[in-house]
Amino acid sequence: RKEVEQDPGPFNVPEGATVAFNCTYSNSASQSFFWYRQDCRKEPKLLMSVYSSGNEDGRFTAQLNRASQYISLLIRDSKLSDSATYLCVVNKGSARQLTFGSGTQLTVLP
Amino acid sequence: NAGVTQTPKFRVLKTGQSMTLLCAQDMNHEYMYWYRQDPGMGLRLIHYSVGEGTTAKGEVPDGYNVSRLKKQNFLLGLESAAPSQTSVYFCASSVLSLRFYNEQFFGPGTRLTVL
């Protein structure tokens, strides 16, 4: 089983749609959780950290369920510029390392 | 402030050749990392460093060596390149933190093809 699993997609949605991505992780000792965004042939960039109480940044909402070892990302009112691959990222237990999911590809259509 | 830079951007090698990838950061970060990214595999950690003069193995270290002689530079070496090392290589850096795992800043990547 992969340490971090994501639905690879692709998700093709119209502009203005709401889309949700899910991610599960296997290491119950993980303490830090993130969503990164990666544009085609570019480097990953931090989109947002994920906190236990859930957090929101504009149109983006992240949720964490430690009991189920599940992380989600909700994007509201999708824009063309949201088209990218979204990477679920979890720290590797107590080690100073991050484990990246293989990503979920999103295409927002006009 | 250039952030994290990588050289070269592209390289084609023949099997058995050697090369060094250079990563440089100007953010005074303690931690530096080398990843490779292959289709459908996500980013996998090759080696990392928690400070000048220190390095540690990541998830896929075989066939690679690293050095961190200066705080701002992290070098990745391939001694004898193999076709399985064809990949996109990303360098990243982050600040020192004893408790939280801070954002990693990535370089633009090096696209390596081994024939």
mmCIF file of C-alpha atoms in Angstrom:
data_model
loop_
_atom_site.group_PDB
_atom_site.id
_atom_site.type_symbol
_atom_site.label_atom_id
_atom_site.label_comp_id
_atom_site.label_asym_id
_atom_site.label_seq_id
_atom_site.Cartn_x
_atom_site.Cartn_y
_atom_site.Cartn_z
ATOM 1 C CA ARG A 1 0.000 0.000 0.000
ATOM 2 C CA LYS A 2 1.296 3.452 -0.870
ATOM 3 C CA GLU A 3 2.009 5.760 2.051
ATOM 4 C CA VAL A 4 -0.101 8.512 0.493
ATOM 5 C CA GLU A 5 -2.852 7.630 -1.971
ATOM 6 C CA GLN A 6 -4.770 9.961 -4.217
ATOM 7 C CA ASP A 7 -7.249 9.497 -7.031
ATOM 8 C CA PRO A 8 -5.138 10.379 -10.099
ATOM 9 C CA GLY A 9 -8.123 11.733 -12.027
ATOM 10 C CA PRO A 10 -8.204 13.492 -14.370
ATOM 11 C CA PHE A 11 -11.002 15.685 -13.116
ATOM 12 C CA ASN A 12 -12.478 17.794 -15.899
ATOM 13 C CA VAL A 13 -14.884 20.410 -14.576
ATOM 14 C CA PRO A 14 -16.532 23.540 -16.018
ATOM 15 C CA GLU A 15 -15.622 26.982 -14.786
ATOM 16 C CA GLY A 16 -17.511 27.859 -11.634
ATOM 17 C CA ALA A 17 -17.877 24.263 -10.491
ATOM 18 C CA THR A 18 -16.992 22.946 -7.061
ATOM 19 C CA VAL A 19 -14.553 20.051 -7.005
ATOM 20 C CA ALA A 20 -13.228 17.932 -4.159
ATOM 21 C CA PHE A 21 -10.059 15.864 -3.933
ATOM 22 C CA ASN A 22 -9.417 13.156 -1.396
ATOM 23 C CA CYS A 23 -6.265 11.650 -0.009
ATOM 24 C CA THR A 24 -5.529 8.876 2.480
ATOM 25 C CA TYR A 25 -2.292 8.278 4.358
ATOM 26 C CA SER A 26 -1.039 5.145 6.064
ATOM 27 C CA ASN A 27 1.308 6.425 8.793
ATOM 28 C CA SER A 28 -0.734 7.195 11.894
ATOM 29 C CA ALA A 29 2.279 9.003 13.401
ATOM 30 C CA SER A 30 2.161 11.708 10.722
ATOM 31 C CA GLN A 31 1.722 15.177 12.171
ATOM 32 C CA SER A 32 1.916 17.638 9.294
ATOM 33 C CA PHE A 33 -0.227 17.735 6.186
ATOM 34 C CA PHE A 34 -0.141 19.903 3.097
ATOM 35 C CA TRP A 35 -1.568 20.414 -0.339
ATOM 36 C CA TYR A 36 0.893 21.418 -3.032
ATOM 37 C CA ARG A 37 0.060 22.523 -6.537
ATOM 38 C CA GLN A 38 2.137 21.607 -9.572
ATOM 39 C CA ASP A 39 1.619 23.175 -12.968
ATOM 40 C CA CYS A 40 2.583 21.210 -16.061
ATOM 41 C CA ARG A 41 6.379 20.785 -16.265
ATOM 42 C CA LYS A 42 6.908 23.143 -13.328
ATOM 43 C CA GLU A 43 8.004 22.746 -9.733
ATOM 44 C CA PRO A 44 5.546 22.018 -6.896
ATOM 45 C CA LYS A 45 4.456 24.985 -4.810
ATOM 46 C CA LEU A 46 2.719 25.028 -1.466
ATOM 47 C CA LEU A 47 -1.004 25.672 -1.789
ATOM 48 C CA MET A 48 -1.922 25.367 1.866
ATOM 49 C CA SER A 49 -1.185 23.540 5.078
ATOM 50 C CA VAL A 50 -3.945 21.379 6.543
ATOM 51 C CA TYR A 51 -4.868 21.800 10.190
ATOM 52 C CA SER A 52 -6.894 19.493 12.422
ATOM 53 C CA SER A 53 -9.730 21.997 12.746
ATOM 54 C CA GLY A 54 -9.924 22.499 9.012
ATOM 55 C CA ASN A 55 -8.865 25.684 7.305
ATOM 56 C CA GLU A 56 -9.888 27.904 4.454
ATOM 57 C CA ASP A 57 -7.973 30.157 2.113
ATOM 58 C CA GLY A 58 -10.268 32.021 -0.224
ATOM 59 C CA ARG A 59 -11.921 29.484 -2.509
ATOM 60 C CA PHE A 60 -9.905 26.595 -1.055
ATOM 61 C CA THR A 61 -10.894 24.558 1.998
ATOM 62 C CA ALA A 62 -8.818 21.770 3.498
ATOM 63 C CA GLN A 63 -10.029 19.186 5.989
ATOM 64 C CA LEU A 64 -8.225 16.566 8.031
ATOM 65 C CA ASN A 65 -9.720 13.483 9.662
ATOM 66 C CA ARG A 66 -7.030 11.880 11.808
ATOM 67 C CA ALA A 67 -9.207 8.949 12.876
ATOM 68 C CA SER A 68 -9.786 7.936 9.258
ATOM 69 C CA GLN A 69 -6.338 9.180 8.112
ATOM 70 C CA TYR A 70 -8.028 11.157 5.404
ATOM 71 C CA ILE A 71 -7.357 14.614 3.945
ATOM 72 C CA SER A 72 -9.516 16.570 1.543
ATOM 73 C CA LEU A 73 -9.290 19.693 -0.578
ATOM 74 C CA LEU A 74 -12.368 21.544 -1.794
ATOM 75 C CA ILE A 75 -12.149 24.141 -4.539
ATOM 76 C CA ARG A 76 -15.173 26.385 -5.004
ATOM 77 C CA ASP A 77 -15.981 28.520 -8.047
ATOM 78 C CA SER A 78 -13.253 26.910 -10.138
ATOM 79 C CA LYS A 79 -11.181 29.159 -12.408
ATOM 80 C CA LEU A 80 -9.298 28.249 -15.560
ATOM 81 C CA SER A 81 -6.116 29.093 -13.665
ATOM 82 C CA ASP A 82 -6.861 26.311 -11.158
ATOM 83 C CA SER A 83 -5.939 23.736 -13.808
ATOM 84 C CA ALA A 84 -2.959 21.878 -12.359
ATOM 85 C CA THR A 85 -1.997 18.728 -10.505
ATOM 86 C CA TYR A 86 -2.711 18.780 -6.768
ATOM 87 C CA LEU A 87 -0.325 16.867 -4.543
ATOM 88 C CA CYS A 88 -1.270 15.570 -1.119
ATOM 89 C CA VAL A 89 1.777 15.693 1.161
ATOM 90 C CA VAL A 90 2.316 14.157 4.592
ATOM 91 C CA ASN A 91 5.334 14.207 6.852
ATOM 92 C CA LYS A 92 6.979 10.821 7.345
ATOM 93 C CA GLY A 93 6.160 10.141 10.983
ATOM 94 C CA SER A 94 8.842 11.691 13.187
ATOM 95 C CA ALA A 95 11.416 12.016 10.414
ATOM 96 C CA ARG A 96 12.183 15.338 8.763
ATOM 97 C CA GLN A 97 10.876 14.051 5.479
ATOM 98 C CA LEU A 98 7.763 14.560 3.428
ATOM 99 C CA THR A 99 5.914 11.898 1.463
ATOM 100 C CA PHE A 100 4.176 13.079 -1.682
ATOM 101 C CA GLY A 101 1.128 11.519 -3.254
ATOM 102 C CA SER A 102 1.275 10.987 -6.997
ATOM 103 C CA GLY A 103 -1.192 13.817 -7.539
ATOM 104 C CA THR A 104 -4.677 14.486 -8.850
ATOM 105 C CA GLN A 105 -4.933 16.231 -12.181
ATOM 106 C CA LEU A 106 -7.547 18.975 -12.555
ATOM 107 C CA THR A 107 -8.587 20.642 -15.795
ATOM 108 C CA VAL A 108 -11.075 23.495 -15.600
ATOM 109 C CA LEU A 109 -12.907 23.918 -18.894
ATOM 110 C CA PRO A 110 -14.298 27.208 -20.273
ATOM 111 C CA ASN B 1 16.330 36.915 -4.339
ATOM 112 C CA ALA B 2 16.429 33.975 -6.755
ATOM 113 C CA GLY B 3 15.097 31.360 -4.284
ATOM 114 C CA VAL B 4 16.185 27.861 -5.338
ATOM 115 C CA THR B 5 18.054 27.455 -8.606
ATOM 116 C CA GLN B 6 19.179 24.301 -10.382
ATOM 117 C CA THR B 7 21.728 23.704 -13.106
ATOM 118 C CA PRO B 8 21.559 22.361 -15.701
ATOM 119 C CA LYS B 9 17.908 22.535 -16.796
ATOM 120 C CA PHE B 10 18.255 19.706 -19.316
ATOM 121 C CA ARG B 11 20.838 17.008 -19.896
ATOM 122 C CA VAL B 12 21.197 13.907 -22.025
ATOM 123 C CA LEU B 13 23.697 11.285 -20.918
ATOM 124 C CA LYS B 14 24.831 7.963 -22.261
ATOM 125 C CA THR B 15 24.733 4.908 -20.033
ATOM 126 C CA GLY B 16 27.796 4.834 -17.813
ATOM 127 C CA GLN B 17 28.541 8.546 -17.952
ATOM 128 C CA SER B 18 28.713 10.621 -14.812
ATOM 129 C CA MET B 19 27.380 14.055 -13.993
ATOM 130 C CA THR B 20 26.676 16.427 -11.136
ATOM 131 C CA LEU B 21 23.509 18.427 -10.615
ATOM 132 C CA LEU B 22 23.896 21.660 -8.709
ATOM 133 C CA CYS B 23 21.289 23.178 -6.425
ATOM 134 C CA ALA B 24 21.723 26.601 -4.876
ATOM 135 C CA GLN B 25 19.487 28.544 -2.487
ATOM 136 C CA ASP B 26 19.826 32.101 -1.246
ATOM 137 C CA MET B 27 17.263 31.932 1.575
ATOM 138 C CA ASN B 28 19.734 30.767 4.258
ATOM 139 C CA HIS B 29 17.762 27.542 4.697
ATOM 140 C CA GLU B 30 19.228 24.762 6.808
ATOM 141 C CA TYR B 31 17.478 21.852 5.118
ATOM 142 C CA MET B 32 17.951 20.821 1.515
ATOM 143 C CA TYR B 33 16.530 17.882 -0.421
ATOM 144 C CA TRP B 34 16.863 16.067 -3.731
ATOM 145 C CA TYR B 35 13.807 14.382 -5.252
ATOM 146 C CA ARG B 36 13.082 12.591 -8.456
ATOM 147 C CA GLN B 37 9.690 12.629 -10.139
ATOM 148 C CA ASP B 38 8.543 9.912 -12.496
ATOM 149 C CA PRO B 39 5.128 9.569 -14.168
ATOM 150 C CA GLY B 40 2.561 8.093 -11.795
ATOM 151 C CA MET B 41 5.073 7.823 -8.958
ATOM 152 C CA GLY B 42 4.976 11.222 -7.288
ATOM 153 C CA LEU B 43 8.109 12.812 -5.898
ATOM 154 C CA ARG B 44 10.498 10.431 -4.179
ATOM 155 C CA LEU B 45 13.233 11.596 -1.836
ATOM 156 C CA ILE B 46 16.759 10.626 -2.906
ATOM 157 C CA HIS B 47 18.953 12.285 -0.274
ATOM 158 C CA TYR B 48 18.600 15.191 2.077
ATOM 159 C CA SER B 49 20.716 17.401 4.323
ATOM 160 C CA VAL B 50 19.889 19.014 7.650
ATOM 161 C CA GLY B 51 22.923 21.295 7.608
ATOM 162 C CA GLU B 52 26.287 22.075 6.090
ATOM 163 C CA GLY B 53 28.485 18.990 6.032
ATOM 164 C CA THR B 54 25.669 16.542 6.794
ATOM 165 C CA THR B 55 23.700 14.300 4.448
ATOM 166 C CA ALA B 56 21.269 11.415 4.839
ATOM 167 C CA LYS B 57 19.637 8.830 2.616
ATOM 168 C CA GLY B 58 16.061 9.137 1.536
ATOM 169 C CA GLU B 59 13.724 6.636 -0.033
ATOM 170 C CA VAL B 60 15.660 5.928 -3.259
ATOM 171 C CA PRO B 61 19.373 6.679 -2.677
ATOM 172 C CA ASP B 62 20.975 3.905 -4.741
ATOM 173 C CA GLY B 63 23.072 5.129 -7.646
ATOM 174 C CA TYR B 64 23.338 8.669 -6.276
ATOM 175 C CA ASN B 65 25.748 10.556 -4.040
ATOM 176 C CA VAL B 66 25.430 14.004 -2.521
ATOM 177 C CA SER B 67 27.555 16.642 -0.877
ATOM 178 C CA ARG B 68 26.780 19.785 1.125
ATOM 179 C CA LEU B 69 30.109 21.570 1.530
ATOM 180 C CA LYS B 70 28.487 24.995 1.696
ATOM 181 C CA LYS B 71 25.177 25.828 3.333
ATOM 182 C CA GLN B 72 23.737 27.305 0.178
ATOM 183 C CA ASN B 73 24.684 24.464 -2.174
ATOM 184 C CA PHE B 74 23.594 20.843 -2.425
ATOM 185 C CA LEU B 75 25.132 18.679 -5.147
ATOM 186 C CA LEU B 76 23.691 15.456 -6.534
ATOM 187 C CA GLY B 77 26.059 13.117 -8.352
ATOM 188 C CA LEU B 78 25.428 10.204 -10.656
ATOM 189 C CA GLU B 79 28.609 8.145 -10.888
ATOM 190 C CA SER B 80 27.501 5.765 -13.643
ATOM 191 C CA ALA B 81 24.203 6.776 -15.188
ATOM 192 C CA ALA B 82 21.611 4.132 -16.050
ATOM 193 C CA PRO B 83 18.434 4.441 -18.164
ATOM 194 C CA SER B 84 16.402 3.904 -14.952
ATOM 195 C CA GLN B 85 17.711 7.273 -13.780
ATOM 196 C CA THR B 86 15.884 9.080 -16.570
ATOM 197 C CA SER B 87 13.657 11.410 -14.613
ATOM 198 C CA VAL B 88 12.951 14.970 -13.550
ATOM 199 C CA TYR B 89 15.070 15.964 -10.568
ATOM 200 C CA PHE B 90 13.895 18.614 -8.131
ATOM 201 C CA CYS B 91 15.868 20.267 -5.401
ATOM 202 C CA ALA B 92 14.101 21.849 -2.436
ATOM 203 C CA SER B 93 15.001 23.727 0.720
ATOM 204 C CA SER B 94 13.283 24.637 3.974
ATOM 205 C CA VAL B 95 14.001 26.444 7.204
ATOM 206 C CA LEU B 96 15.173 24.698 10.358
ATOM 207 C CA SER B 97 12.358 23.802 12.717
ATOM 208 C CA LEU B 98 12.442 21.430 15.642
ATOM 209 C CA ARG B 99 8.714 21.050 15.847
ATOM 210 C CA PHE B 100 6.899 21.902 12.666
ATOM 211 C CA TYR B 101 7.590 20.814 9.156
ATOM 212 C CA ASN B 102 7.815 23.963 7.169
ATOM 213 C CA GLU B 103 7.138 24.705 3.570
ATOM 214 C CA GLN B 104 9.647 23.311 1.133
ATOM 215 C CA PHE B 105 10.642 25.640 -1.682
ATOM 216 C CA PHE B 106 11.464 23.882 -4.934
ATOM 217 C CA GLY B 107 13.799 24.671 -7.777
ATOM 218 C CA PRO B 108 12.617 24.552 -11.407
ATOM 219 C CA GLY B 109 13.875 21.007 -11.981
ATOM 220 C CA THR B 110 16.442 19.259 -14.167
ATOM 221 C CA ARG B 111 15.204 16.994 -16.922
ATOM 222 C CA LEU B 112 17.677 14.151 -17.341
ATOM 223 C CA THR B 113 17.574 11.528 -20.067
ATOM 224 C CA VAL B 114 19.930 8.559 -19.982
ATOM 225 C CA LEU B 115 20.253 6.703 -23.273
#
